[in-house]
Coordinates of C-alpha atoms in Angstrom, one line a residue:
Chain A
M1 CA 0.0 0.4 0.0
G2 CA 2.6 2.5 0.9
F3 CA 4.8 1.3 -1.8
P4 CA 4.0 4.3 -4.8
F5 CA 4.2 6.7 -2.2
F6 CA 7.6 5.6 -0.6
W7 CA 8.7 4.9 -4.3
M8 CA 8.0 8.6 -5.2
L9 CA 10.1 9.6 -2.0
L10 CA 13.2 7.6 -2.3
S11 CA 13.1 8.6 -6.5
S12 CA 13.0 12.3 -5.6
F13 CA 16.5 11.9 -3.7
K14 CA 18.1 9.7 -6.1
P15 CA 20.7 10.8 -8.8
N16 CA 19.6 10.4 -12.4
S17 CA 22.4 7.7 -12.9
E18 CA 20.0 5.3 -10.8
L19 CA 16.7 6.5 -11.2
F20 CA 16.5 4.2 -14.3
S21 CA 19.1 1.8 -13.4
W22 CA 18.5 -2.1 -14.0
P23 CA 17.7 -3.9 -12.0
P24 CA 15.8 -0.6 -10.2
K25 CA 17.5 0.3 -6.9
I26 CA 15.4 0.7 -4.0
L27 CA 17.7 2.8 -2.0
P28 CA 19.5 5.7 -3.2
S29 CA 23.4 5.0 -2.9
S30 CA 23.9 8.8 -2.5
I31 CA 21.5 11.4 -1.6
T32 CA 21.3 14.1 -3.7
F33 CA 18.9 17.6 -3.4
E34 CA 19.6 18.1 -7.5
H35 CA 15.7 17.3 -8.7
Y36 CA 14.5 19.7 -5.7
V37 CA 16.8 23.0 -6.3
H38 CA 16.2 22.2 -10.0
S39 CA 12.3 21.7 -9.6
I40 CA 12.4 25.0 -7.4
S41 CA 14.7 27.3 -9.6
T42 CA 14.0 26.7 -12.6
F43 CA 10.0 26.5 -12.4
K44 CA 7.6 28.9 -10.0
F45 CA 7.4 26.2 -7.7
G46 CA 7.9 28.9 -4.8
R47 CA 5.2 31.1 -6.1
Y48 CA 2.7 27.9 -6.5
F49 CA 3.4 26.9 -3.2
L50 CA 3.1 30.3 -1.5
N51 CA -0.5 31.1 -3.3
S52 CA -1.5 27.4 -2.4
V53 CA -0.5 28.6 1.4
I54 CA -2.2 31.7 1.2
V55 CA -5.6 30.0 0.0
A56 CA -5.4 27.6 2.3
V57 CA -4.9 29.7 5.2
L58 CA -7.5 32.5 4.2
S59 CA -10.2 29.5 3.6
M60 CA -9.1 28.0 7.1
L61 CA -9.1 31.3 9.0
I62 CA -12.9 31.9 7.4
N63 CA -14.3 28.8 7.7
V64 CA -13.3 28.2 11.3
F65 CA -14.7 31.4 12.2
F66 CA -18.1 31.7 10.6
C67 CA -18.8 27.8 10.8
S68 CA -17.6 27.8 14.7
L69 CA -20.4 31.6 15.0
A70 CA -23.1 28.8 13.6
G71 CA -22.1 25.7 14.9
Y72 CA -22.2 27.5 18.2
A73 CA -25.7 28.8 18.0
F74 CA -27.2 25.6 15.9
A75 CA -26.0 23.8 19.3
C76 CA -26.8 26.2 21.9
L77 CA -29.1 28.8 21.8
E78 CA -32.8 28.8 20.9
F79 CA -34.4 31.0 17.7
P80 CA -37.1 30.8 15.5
Y81 CA -36.9 28.3 12.5
K82 CA -33.8 26.7 13.9
K83 CA -34.4 23.2 12.3
L84 CA -35.0 24.7 9.0
F85 CA -32.3 26.8 8.8
F86 CA -30.4 23.8 9.9
I87 CA -31.6 21.5 7.3
L88 CA -31.3 24.0 4.6
I89 CA -27.4 24.1 5.3
L90 CA -27.1 20.3 5.8
A91 CA -28.9 19.6 2.5
T92 CA -26.2 21.6 0.7
M93 CA -23.8 19.3 1.5
I94 CA -25.2 16.8 -1.0
I95 CA -24.7 19.1 -3.8
P96 CA -22.1 17.7 -6.2
V97 CA -19.6 19.8 -7.7
Q98 CA -21.0 18.6 -11.4
I99 CA -24.2 21.4 -10.9
T100 CA -22.6 24.1 -9.0
L101 CA -19.3 24.3 -11.0
I102 CA -20.5 26.4 -14.2
P103 CA -22.6 28.6 -11.9
T104 CA -20.5 29.5 -9.3
F105 CA -17.5 30.3 -12.2
L106 CA -19.9 32.6 -13.6
L107 CA -21.0 34.0 -10.5
V108 CA -17.7 34.7 -9.0
K109 CA -16.7 36.4 -12.6
N110 CA -19.8 38.4 -12.6
L111 CA -19.7 39.5 -8.9
P112 CA -20.8 43.5 -8.8
L113 CA -18.0 45.8 -8.0
C114 CA -15.1 43.5 -8.0
G115 CA -12.1 43.2 -10.4
G116 CA -13.3 45.9 -12.8
N117 CA -17.1 45.1 -12.9
D118 CA -19.7 47.7 -12.6
I119 CA -22.7 47.3 -10.5
F120 CA -24.2 44.9 -12.9
G121 CA -21.3 42.6 -12.6
R122 CA -20.6 43.4 -16.1
G123 CA -17.0 44.4 -18.0
G124 CA -14.6 42.8 -15.6
T125 CA -13.5 39.6 -14.4
G126 CA -14.7 39.5 -10.9
L127 CA -13.1 37.7 -8.2
L128 CA -11.5 35.3 -11.3
N129 CA -7.7 34.8 -11.0
T130 CA -7.7 35.9 -7.4
H131 CA -6.7 34.3 -3.8
I132 CA -10.2 35.2 -2.5
G133 CA -12.0 33.6 -5.8
L134 CA -9.7 30.4 -5.2
A135 CA -11.1 30.3 -1.3
I136 CA -14.9 31.0 -1.9
P137 CA -16.1 27.1 -2.5
H138 CA -13.9 26.1 0.9
I139 CA -15.5 28.8 3.3
M140 CA -18.5 28.8 5.3
T141 CA -19.2 25.2 4.7
A142 CA -21.7 23.0 5.3
F143 CA -19.9 20.2 6.8
G144 CA -17.7 22.4 8.8
V145 CA -21.4 24.1 10.7
F146 CA -22.2 20.4 11.1
M147 CA -19.3 19.3 12.8
M148 CA -18.7 22.6 15.0
R149 CA -22.5 22.1 15.9
Q150 CA -21.6 18.3 17.0
F151 CA -18.6 19.8 19.4
Y152 CA -20.6 22.4 20.9
S153 CA -23.6 20.3 21.9
Q154 CA -21.0 18.3 23.9
F155 CA -20.2 21.3 26.1
P156 CA -22.3 21.3 29.1
K157 CA -25.5 23.2 29.6
E158 CA -24.6 24.8 32.8
L159 CA -21.9 26.7 31.2
L160 CA -24.1 28.9 29.1
E161 CA -26.5 29.1 32.6
V162 CA -24.1 30.5 34.4
A163 CA -22.5 33.0 32.7
R164 CA -26.2 34.1 31.5
I165 CA -26.8 34.3 35.5
D166 CA -23.7 36.6 35.6
G167 CA -25.0 38.8 33.2
A168 CA -23.0 38.3 30.6
R169 CA -24.2 39.4 26.8
E170 CA -24.6 36.6 24.5
S171 CA -22.2 37.9 22.1
V172 CA -19.4 37.8 25.2
I173 CA -20.8 34.8 26.4
F174 CA -19.3 33.3 23.0
F175 CA -16.6 34.8 22.8
K176 CA -15.2 35.1 26.3
V177 CA -16.2 31.4 27.5
F178 CA -16.9 29.3 24.6
L179 CA -14.4 30.0 22.0
P180 CA -11.7 29.8 24.0
L181 CA -12.8 26.2 25.1
S182 CA -12.8 25.1 21.4
K183 CA -9.4 24.5 20.6
P184 CA -9.7 20.7 19.7
G185 CA -12.7 21.6 17.7
L186 CA -11.6 24.4 15.9
S187 CA -8.3 22.9 15.1
A188 CA -9.9 19.8 13.7
L189 CA -11.7 21.8 11.4
A190 CA -8.6 24.2 10.4
I191 CA -7.1 20.8 9.6
F192 CA -9.5 19.9 7.6
T193 CA -10.2 23.0 5.6
F194 CA -6.5 23.4 5.1
T195 CA -6.1 19.9 3.2
E196 CA -9.3 20.3 1.5
T197 CA -8.0 23.4 0.1
W198 CA -4.6 22.1 -0.8
N199 CA -5.8 19.3 -2.6
D200 CA -8.3 21.4 -4.8
F201 CA -7.5 20.9 -8.5
L202 CA -10.8 21.5 -10.3
W203 CA -11.9 24.9 -9.0
P204 CA -8.2 26.1 -9.6
L205 CA -7.9 24.8 -12.9
V206 CA -11.2 26.9 -13.8
I207 CA -10.8 30.3 -12.1
T208 CA -7.3 31.0 -12.6
R209 CA -5.9 32.7 -15.6
T210 CA -2.3 33.6 -14.9
D211 CA 0.8 31.5 -14.2
K212 CA 1.0 34.0 -10.9
M213 CA -2.0 32.8 -9.4
R214 CA -1.7 28.8 -9.9
T215 CA -1.5 26.6 -6.9
I216 CA 0.7 23.7 -6.5
Q217 CA -1.7 21.2 -7.8
L218 CA -2.3 23.1 -11.1
G219 CA 1.5 23.8 -10.9
L220 CA 2.1 20.3 -10.7
E221 CA -0.1 19.5 -13.6
I222 CA 1.4 21.6 -15.7
F223 CA 4.8 20.7 -14.4
K224 CA 4.2 17.4 -15.8
G225 CA 2.9 18.0 -19.1
R226 CA 6.4 19.7 -19.3
F227 CA 8.7 17.6 -18.2
V228 CA 7.0 14.3 -18.8
N229 CA 10.7 12.8 -19.5
D230 CA 12.6 14.3 -16.6
W231 CA 11.0 12.1 -13.5
G232 CA 13.5 13.3 -10.9
P233 CA 12.6 16.7 -10.9
L234 CA 9.0 15.8 -11.1
M235 CA 9.2 13.4 -8.3
A236 CA 10.8 16.1 -6.1
A237 CA 8.1 18.4 -7.0
T238 CA 5.4 15.7 -6.0
V239 CA 7.1 15.3 -2.8
I240 CA 6.7 19.0 -2.4
S241 CA 3.2 19.3 -3.3
S242 CA 2.3 16.6 -0.4
V243 CA 4.4 17.3 2.3
P244 CA 2.4 19.5 4.1
I245 CA -0.8 17.4 4.2
I246 CA 1.5 14.1 5.5
V247 CA 3.0 16.7 7.9
I248 CA -0.3 17.6 9.4
F249 CA -1.5 13.7 9.2
L250 CA 1.2 12.2 10.9
L251 CA 0.9 15.3 13.6
F252 CA -2.9 14.4 13.9
Q253 CA -3.5 11.1 12.8
R254 CA -6.1 10.8 15.1
Q255 CA -8.5 13.6 14.0
F256 CA -8.1 12.7 10.6
I257 CA -9.3 9.5 10.7
S258 CA -12.3 10.3 13.0
M259 CA -13.2 13.2 10.4
N260 CA -13.3 10.7 7.3
L261 CA -15.8 8.8 9.3
T262 CA -18.1 11.7 10.1
S263 CA -17.7 13.3 6.7
G264 CA -18.5 10.6 3.9
I265 CA -20.2 12.5 1.2
K266 CA -17.9 14.3 -0.3
Chain B
M1 CA -45.4 40.4 35.1
K2 CA -42.0 41.7 35.5
T3 CA -40.6 38.6 35.3
A4 CA -42.1 37.6 32.4
T5 CA -41.7 40.3 30.0
S6 CA -37.6 40.4 31.2
T7 CA -37.5 36.7 30.5
S8 CA -39.0 37.4 26.7
R9 CA -36.8 39.9 26.2
M10 CA -34.0 37.6 27.2
Y11 CA -35.3 35.1 24.9
R12 CA -35.3 37.8 21.9
K13 CA -31.9 38.7 22.6
I14 CA -30.6 35.4 22.5
A15 CA -32.4 34.9 19.3
R16 CA -31.0 38.0 17.6
T17 CA -27.4 36.8 18.5
A18 CA -28.2 33.4 17.3
L19 CA -29.7 35.0 13.9
I20 CA -26.3 37.3 13.5
F21 CA -24.1 34.0 14.4
I22 CA -25.6 31.9 11.6
F23 CA -26.1 34.7 9.0
P24 CA -22.9 34.8 7.1
V25 CA -23.2 31.2 6.2
V26 CA -26.9 31.1 5.5
I27 CA -26.3 34.1 3.0
Y28 CA -23.4 31.8 1.7
N29 CA -25.0 28.7 1.5
I30 CA -28.0 30.4 -0.5
V31 CA -25.7 32.0 -3.0
F32 CA -23.2 29.4 -3.5
R33 CA -25.1 26.4 -3.3
I34 CA -29.2 26.8 -3.5
Y35 CA -28.7 29.5 -6.1
P36 CA -26.2 27.8 -8.4
I37 CA -28.6 24.8 -8.9
I38 CA -31.5 27.0 -10.1
Y39 CA -29.5 28.8 -12.1
S40 CA -27.8 25.6 -13.4
L41 CA -31.5 24.3 -14.6
Y42 CA -31.9 27.8 -16.1
L43 CA -29.0 27.4 -17.9
S44 CA -29.7 24.2 -19.4
F45 CA -32.6 25.6 -21.4
T46 CA -30.2 27.9 -22.8
K47 CA -27.4 28.3 -25.3
F48 CA -24.6 30.1 -23.8
S49 CA -21.0 30.8 -24.3
G50 CA -20.2 31.9 -21.2
L51 CA -20.0 35.5 -22.6
G52 CA -23.1 37.9 -23.0
T53 CA -26.3 36.8 -22.5
P54 CA -27.7 33.5 -22.3
K55 CA -30.3 32.5 -25.2
F56 CA -33.2 30.6 -24.5
V57 CA -33.5 27.8 -26.3
G58 CA -36.2 25.6 -24.5
I59 CA -35.4 21.8 -24.4
E60 CA -33.2 21.9 -27.4
N61 CA -30.4 20.6 -25.2
F62 CA -31.7 17.8 -23.4
Q63 CA -33.2 16.5 -27.0
R64 CA -29.0 16.6 -27.9
L65 CA -28.3 15.2 -24.8
F66 CA -30.8 12.2 -25.5
A67 CA -28.9 11.8 -28.8
D68 CA -25.4 12.4 -28.1
K69 CA -23.7 9.2 -28.5
E70 CA -20.4 10.8 -26.7
F71 CA -22.5 11.9 -23.6
W72 CA -23.6 8.0 -23.1
L73 CA -20.7 6.5 -23.9
S74 CA -19.1 8.3 -21.3
T75 CA -21.8 8.1 -18.7
L76 CA -21.4 4.1 -19.6
R77 CA -17.7 4.6 -18.7
T78 CA -18.1 6.2 -15.7
L79 CA -20.4 3.6 -14.7
Q80 CA -17.8 0.9 -15.7
F81 CA -15.2 2.5 -14.0
S82 CA -17.2 2.7 -10.6
A83 CA -18.7 -1.2 -11.3
E84 CA -14.9 -2.1 -11.4
V85 CA -13.8 0.3 -8.6
L86 CA -16.3 -0.4 -6.0
P87 CA -16.5 -4.1 -5.6
T88 CA -12.5 -4.4 -5.1
N89 CA -12.4 -1.5 -3.1
M90 CA -15.0 -3.3 -0.5
L91 CA -13.3 -6.7 -0.8
L92 CA -9.7 -5.6 -0.5
S93 CA -10.7 -2.9 2.6
L94 CA -12.6 -5.4 4.0
L95 CA -9.8 -8.1 4.2
L96 CA -7.6 -5.5 5.3
A97 CA -10.0 -4.3 8.6
L98 CA -10.3 -8.1 9.4
L99 CA -6.6 -8.4 9.3
I100 CA -6.1 -5.0 11.4
N101 CA -8.8 -5.4 13.4
R102 CA -6.8 -7.2 16.6
K103 CA -4.2 -6.2 19.1
M104 CA -1.0 -6.4 17.4
V105 CA 2.5 -4.5 17.7
G106 CA 2.9 -2.2 15.3
I107 CA -0.7 -2.0 14.2
S108 CA -0.8 2.3 14.4
L109 CA 1.8 1.9 11.9
V110 CA 0.0 -0.4 9.5
R111 CA -3.3 1.8 9.6
S112 CA -1.1 4.8 8.8
I113 CA 0.5 3.5 6.0
C114 CA -2.8 2.5 4.8
Y115 CA -3.9 5.5 5.3
L116 CA -1.0 7.7 3.7
P117 CA -2.7 7.2 -0.1
V118 CA -5.8 8.6 1.5
I119 CA -4.4 12.0 2.4
T120 CA -1.8 12.4 -1.0
P121 CA -3.4 14.7 -2.9
M122 CA -5.3 13.3 -6.0
V123 CA -2.8 15.1 -8.4
A124 CA 0.6 14.0 -6.7
A125 CA -1.3 10.4 -6.6
S126 CA -2.1 10.4 -10.2
V127 CA 1.4 11.9 -11.3
I128 CA 3.4 8.9 -9.2
W129 CA 0.9 6.3 -10.8
T130 CA 1.9 7.9 -14.2
W131 CA 5.3 7.2 -13.7
I132 CA 4.7 3.4 -12.3
Y133 CA 2.9 2.9 -15.4
D134 CA 5.3 4.5 -17.8
P135 CA 6.1 2.1 -20.7
N136 CA 9.8 3.0 -21.1
V137 CA 10.8 3.8 -17.3
G138 CA 8.2 2.7 -15.2
I139 CA 8.8 0.1 -12.3
L140 CA 5.9 -1.6 -13.2
N141 CA 7.0 -2.5 -16.9
F142 CA 10.5 -3.2 -15.0
V143 CA 9.1 -6.2 -13.2
L144 CA 6.8 -7.4 -16.2
N145 CA 10.1 -7.8 -17.8
L146 CA 11.5 -9.8 -15.3
F147 CA 8.5 -12.4 -16.5
G148 CA 9.4 -11.5 -20.3
I149 CA 6.0 -9.6 -20.5
G150 CA 5.9 -6.3 -22.1
P151 CA 6.5 -3.2 -22.5
V152 CA 2.7 -2.4 -21.9
N153 CA 2.0 1.0 -22.3
F154 CA -0.6 1.0 -19.5
L155 CA -2.1 4.6 -20.1
G156 CA -1.7 4.9 -23.9
N157 CA -3.4 2.0 -25.0
M158 CA -7.1 2.1 -25.3
S159 CA -7.9 -1.6 -23.8
T160 CA -5.8 -1.2 -20.8
A161 CA -6.1 3.0 -19.9
L162 CA -9.3 2.9 -18.1
H163 CA -8.5 -0.2 -15.8
S164 CA -4.9 1.3 -14.7
I165 CA -6.9 4.3 -13.8
V166 CA -9.0 1.9 -11.5
V167 CA -6.0 0.2 -10.0
M168 CA -4.8 3.6 -9.0
R169 CA -8.4 4.5 -7.7
V170 CA -8.7 1.4 -5.7
W171 CA -5.1 1.8 -4.2
R172 CA -6.6 5.4 -3.1
G173 CA -9.8 4.2 -1.9
V174 CA -9.0 1.0 0.3
G175 CA -7.5 2.9 3.4
W176 CA -10.5 5.0 3.9
N177 CA -12.9 2.3 3.4
M178 CA -10.7 0.2 5.7
I179 CA -11.5 2.6 8.3
V180 CA -15.0 2.4 7.8
Y181 CA -15.2 -1.5 7.8
L182 CA -12.9 -1.4 11.2
A183 CA -15.5 1.0 13.1
G184 CA -18.4 -1.4 11.7
L185 CA -16.3 -4.8 12.8
Q186 CA -15.6 -2.6 16.1
S187 CA -19.6 -2.1 16.6
I188 CA -20.4 -5.5 16.5
P189 CA -21.2 -6.6 20.1
K190 CA -18.4 -9.5 21.3
E191 CA -21.3 -11.5 22.9
V192 CA -22.7 -12.5 19.7
Y193 CA -19.3 -14.3 18.7
E194 CA -18.8 -15.4 22.6
A195 CA -22.4 -17.0 21.8
A196 CA -21.5 -18.8 18.5
S197 CA -18.3 -20.4 19.9
I198 CA -20.5 -22.0 22.7
D199 CA -22.6 -23.5 19.9
G200 CA -19.4 -24.8 18.3
A201 CA -19.0 -22.5 15.2
N202 CA -15.9 -22.1 13.5
S203 CA -14.0 -18.4 12.6
L204 CA -15.5 -19.4 8.9
Q205 CA -19.0 -19.8 9.6
K206 CA -18.7 -16.6 12.1
F207 CA -17.8 -14.9 9.6
A208 CA -20.5 -15.6 7.1
R209 CA -23.0 -15.9 9.6
I210 CA -22.3 -12.9 11.8
T211 CA -19.6 -10.8 10.7
L212 CA -21.0 -10.2 7.1
P213 CA -25.0 -9.8 7.7
L214 CA -23.9 -7.4 10.5
L215 CA -21.8 -5.4 8.7
R216 CA -24.9 -5.0 5.7
P217 CA -25.4 -1.3 6.8
V218 CA -21.9 -0.4 6.2
H219 CA -21.6 -2.5 3.0
M220 CA -24.4 -0.4 1.6
Y221 CA -22.9 3.1 3.0
V222 CA -19.3 2.1 1.4
L223 CA -21.4 1.5 -1.6
L224 CA -23.3 4.3 -2.2
V225 CA -20.8 6.8 -1.1
G226 CA -17.9 5.3 -3.6
L227 CA -20.8 5.4 -6.1
A228 CA -21.3 9.3 -5.6
S229 CA -17.5 9.9 -5.5
T230 CA -16.6 7.8 -8.2
L231 CA -19.3 9.4 -10.4
Q232 CA -18.0 12.7 -10.1
T233 CA -14.1 11.4 -11.1
F234 CA -12.0 14.0 -12.7
T235 CA -8.6 14.8 -11.4
E236 CA -6.9 11.7 -11.8
V237 CA -8.3 11.2 -15.5
Y238 CA -7.2 14.9 -16.3
V239 CA -4.1 14.3 -15.2
M240 CA -2.8 10.8 -16.1
T241 CA -4.6 10.4 -19.7
Q242 CA -6.7 13.9 -20.6
G243 CA -9.5 11.4 -21.3
G244 CA -7.6 9.6 -24.4
P245 CA -6.4 7.6 -25.9
I246 CA -9.0 8.2 -28.5
N247 CA -11.9 9.0 -25.5
S248 CA -11.1 5.7 -23.6
T249 CA -10.8 7.3 -20.6
T250 CA -13.4 10.6 -21.2
V251 CA -15.5 10.0 -18.0
V252 CA -18.9 12.0 -17.6
G253 CA -17.0 14.7 -15.4
L254 CA -14.4 15.1 -17.8
L255 CA -16.9 15.8 -20.6
I256 CA -18.8 18.1 -18.6
Y257 CA -15.7 20.3 -17.9
K258 CA -14.3 20.1 -21.5
T259 CA -17.8 21.0 -22.9
A260 CA -18.1 24.1 -20.6
F261 CA -14.5 25.1 -20.4
D262 CA -12.8 24.1 -23.8
Y263 CA -15.7 24.3 -25.9
M264 CA -17.7 27.4 -24.1
D265 CA -20.6 25.6 -24.9
M266 CA -22.1 26.4 -21.2
G267 CA -26.0 25.5 -21.7
Y268 CA -25.4 22.7 -23.2
A269 CA -22.8 21.5 -20.2
S270 CA -25.2 22.3 -17.6
A271 CA -28.0 20.2 -19.1
M272 CA -25.4 17.4 -19.2
S273 CA -24.3 18.3 -15.3
F274 CA -28.0 18.6 -14.1
V275 CA -28.8 15.0 -15.5
V276 CA -25.6 13.8 -14.0
G277 CA -25.6 15.8 -10.9
T278 CA -29.1 15.1 -9.6
I279 CA -28.2 11.2 -9.9
I280 CA -25.3 11.4 -7.7
M281 CA -27.6 13.8 -5.2
L282 CA -30.0 10.8 -5.2
V283 CA -27.2 8.5 -4.0
S284 CA -25.6 10.7 -1.6
I285 CA -29.5 11.2 0.2
L286 CA -29.8 7.6 0.3
A287 CA -25.9 7.2 1.4
V288 CA -27.1 10.0 4.4
S289 CA -29.8 7.7 5.3
R290 CA -27.7 4.7 5.1
R291 CA -25.3 6.7 7.5
K292 CA -27.9 7.3 10.3
E293 CA -28.6 3.5 10.2
I294 CA -25.2 2.2 11.1
A295 CA -25.2 5.6 13.8
M296 CA -21.8 6.9 13.3

């Protein structure tokens, strides 16, 4: 199971003479970083990497913030049409990317007063080819709301009551009492959002227009097209594109595995 | 009297805060999730290149869709892809889960290695496998050569390309399914097995009479989630073959993408996506209802 993965990792450190040797050498006799240097220096891999970091962190922050607000409200507060709102949001989880891809592209392109658009959304390119445009599908996700609601519903009800008796304002209760206690929930959702955004391919493919805005997944695909026979640098680039996720996974295995059990539909 | 008003005032305050808290999420989901469905339905009745205004053409796109051989072929190909990936995946992941479902030294390492493909970005996984499959320098052809076979151009050959992507996809999905099966296995009460042992059942009988039937909701769930996700297959095909050679790996997700963004035929692509998307939604609804059954 791990073989393709380790094969990539080992190959990226092999000198060219050993990459294609027969019989194939499993372990490199000497470790070289030339492929990494090559793929970073001759290609804009640093730029792609940076774009991915910006978009993933941006999505992560927005998603965690708004989902924790809504999740808290759905779990702990009473308000009219609560169930209806929750079902409305939850229902959007099953909408496949096929249906929303074209309309969302047009929506992002025609957003009024963005990227040179007039008030009717005409004339410019809207949020196409921008970091915020790249982040759009990953902010305020239904899954995030669902996850944070589950998280906050485990909190004891007394906590809220005590704060209310002390006369704290509702918003203050959330920001001063609940939010500081939510690190596990927030970090789990943060990891999940980061991974989802980092791995996204179709959306960046659709909305990026220039080399400058490409994310690492797109960059890797183009890199593959150009260097199809230059497997050393290509493997190094592949490692670079996977490393952040692998590192996060190794650090937070437990959350990863339990999150996949609760997400499912994707 | 005074307390009643202050209580109701308090409730109003709570409700107001709650509504403010959910407001951004509700608006976002209406604008970027619900509205696109309606817009997509509208677009499917128009001729639209992405520029200017969509021109209403009635059911023309759907008529064209019914007569479009390429659409049906790619739909069938997608179904074939699912039909190859899902049973293989289920069988392998169940076997792995059974192997792993015991106390053993190094079990967490094994589990992590099985899970590694799941978290590898799809593009990276596709690139790795493209290299493994390479007809000239790929490791798979090196191995086949030892047995005097090959070289096989796995991705460049019409008869092997789709199956090669299936193998990669199975590799990538097994770890996730394994975890779901593991959760299923652990939810079966020990007493059932103990009772069976007392009645003299051997392990094969226990597996066939207890494990398999009690895992039925898990099978259904894994199958439906897998179906919904394989029907959306796009990235691996785009990266590994671009749909070729000669359309032999053009799945419906790729066809929709090409129609919309390469041929700029967005009205027609919307009609396709609406048909395919509705099917995927129905499958997902079934999967969600199954998840409640296994209560995870």
